[in-house]
C-alpha atoms as one frame of an Amber mdcrd trajectory, in Angstrom:
protein
 117.839 140.249 122.573 119.114 143.317 120.696 120.959 141.024 118.268 117.664
 139.215 117.609 115.824 142.507 117.060 118.511 143.653 114.634 118.381 140.330
 112.760 114.586 140.549 112.477 114.698 144.148 111.247 117.176 143.069 108.552
 114.983 140.088 107.663 111.914 142.303 107.226 113.901 144.772 105.085 115.285
 141.932 102.898 111.742 140.603 102.484 110.456 143.969 101.199 113.525 144.750
  99.081 113.432 141.348  97.376 110.100 142.264  95.750 111.463 145.517  94.344
 114.685 143.868  93.131 112.727 140.899  91.745 115.104 138.643  93.673 112.821
 135.669  94.180 115.564 133.458  95.659 116.217 136.106  98.337 112.479 136.282
  98.995 112.246 132.529  99.432 115.291 132.577 101.760 113.426 134.952 104.116
 110.717 132.356 104.650 110.324 129.153 106.634 109.866 126.067 104.459 106.085
 126.280 104.990 104.239 129.546 105.597 100.720 130.657 106.419  99.509 133.508
 104.191  96.450 135.709 104.309  96.099 138.278 101.535  92.290 138.175 101.536
  91.981 141.969 101.992  93.770 142.699  98.693  93.339 139.562  96.615  90.041
 138.143  97.754  91.673 134.726  98.202  91.295 132.505 101.241  94.149 132.166
 103.741  96.394 129.229 102.905  99.499 127.277 103.840 102.173 126.948 101.155
 105.861 126.298 100.612 108.305 129.169 100.488 109.061 128.290  96.850 105.373
 128.449  95.913 105.003 131.806  97.653 107.972 133.265  95.756 106.707 131.852
  92.451 103.229 133.342  92.941 104.765 136.753  93.677 107.024 136.451  90.605
 104.046 135.711  88.348 101.912 138.504  89.825 104.617 141.179  89.797 106.857
 140.350  86.820 105.343 143.105  84.653 105.265 145.765  87.384 107.801 148.054
  88.962 107.307 148.068  92.715 108.608 149.947  95.710 107.812 148.754  99.224
 108.344 151.433 101.876 107.996 150.292 105.463 108.102 151.786 108.941 106.362
 151.850 112.313 107.801 148.397 113.009 106.744 146.685 116.249 108.482 143.438
 117.225 107.522 141.143 120.106 109.713 138.153 120.976 109.083 135.158 123.198
 112.044 132.806 123.088 112.567 131.592 119.526 109.225 132.895 118.243 107.998
 136.362 117.523 105.495 138.633 115.876 106.090 141.824 113.942 103.753 144.515
 112.680 105.073 146.634 109.818 103.238 149.574 108.264 103.883 149.564 104.504
 103.038 151.469 101.358 103.437 149.429  98.174 103.849 151.497  95.019 103.216
 149.635  91.747 103.532 150.883  88.151 103.150 149.098  84.820 104.884 149.859
  81.498 102.000 152.124  80.430 102.405 154.256  83.558  99.257 153.023  85.296
  99.655 152.739  89.050  98.251 150.905  92.030  99.377 151.936  95.498  98.380
 150.009  98.604  98.604 151.257 102.193  98.673 148.285 104.539  99.856 146.664
 107.728 101.809 143.425 107.506 101.578 141.074 110.465 104.432 138.576 110.416
 104.922 135.413 112.413 108.595 134.690 113.062 110.615 131.704 114.212 114.278
 131.131 114.914 115.765 127.914 113.610 119.465 127.009 113.692 120.235 130.557
 114.773 118.389 132.171 111.858 115.124 134.124 112.016 112.564 133.301 109.307
 109.039 134.422 108.468 106.463 131.653 108.961 103.259 133.684 108.641 102.231
 136.711 106.571  98.929 138.536 107.013  98.332 141.706 105.018  95.633 144.075
 106.290  94.797 146.697 103.666  93.854 150.192 104.821  93.195 151.430 101.276
  94.454 151.257  97.707  94.598 153.970  95.055  94.780 153.312  91.330  94.039
 150.566  88.843  93.627 147.139  90.434  93.598 145.622  86.933  97.375 146.125
  86.580  98.073 143.585  89.361  97.791 139.994  88.155  97.633 138.776  91.776
  94.252 140.364  92.460  91.400 137.981  91.712  88.459 139.904  93.189
């Protein structure tokens, strides 16, 4: 069990770091082949099911012109066999080339599954507590 918890903590860190490093292949590798996403709090879009490649491509398009820094903590992980759930409190700092910023304080709720000995994210729900700054700098916000 502790090996699984350690693997999941590393998975969640790789997920967050891949955004900041703009490593879209690493991001995609954190995800199951098909994932449920719900970013309705931030983006105003409906929840949807998509491929891991599509998810990574949408993030690349939305964030390519921004510097980001995802800081996470207060991680809670619950496991039942080869499935799990994790809650991760996160602050996402974003800045464009002109110095405009958008910072979002949120809670990620992840669904997890273990396949062939590897933990992957199969569901991502982002609950926004609040955002500060210019929402217009983020191409992924359609509200």
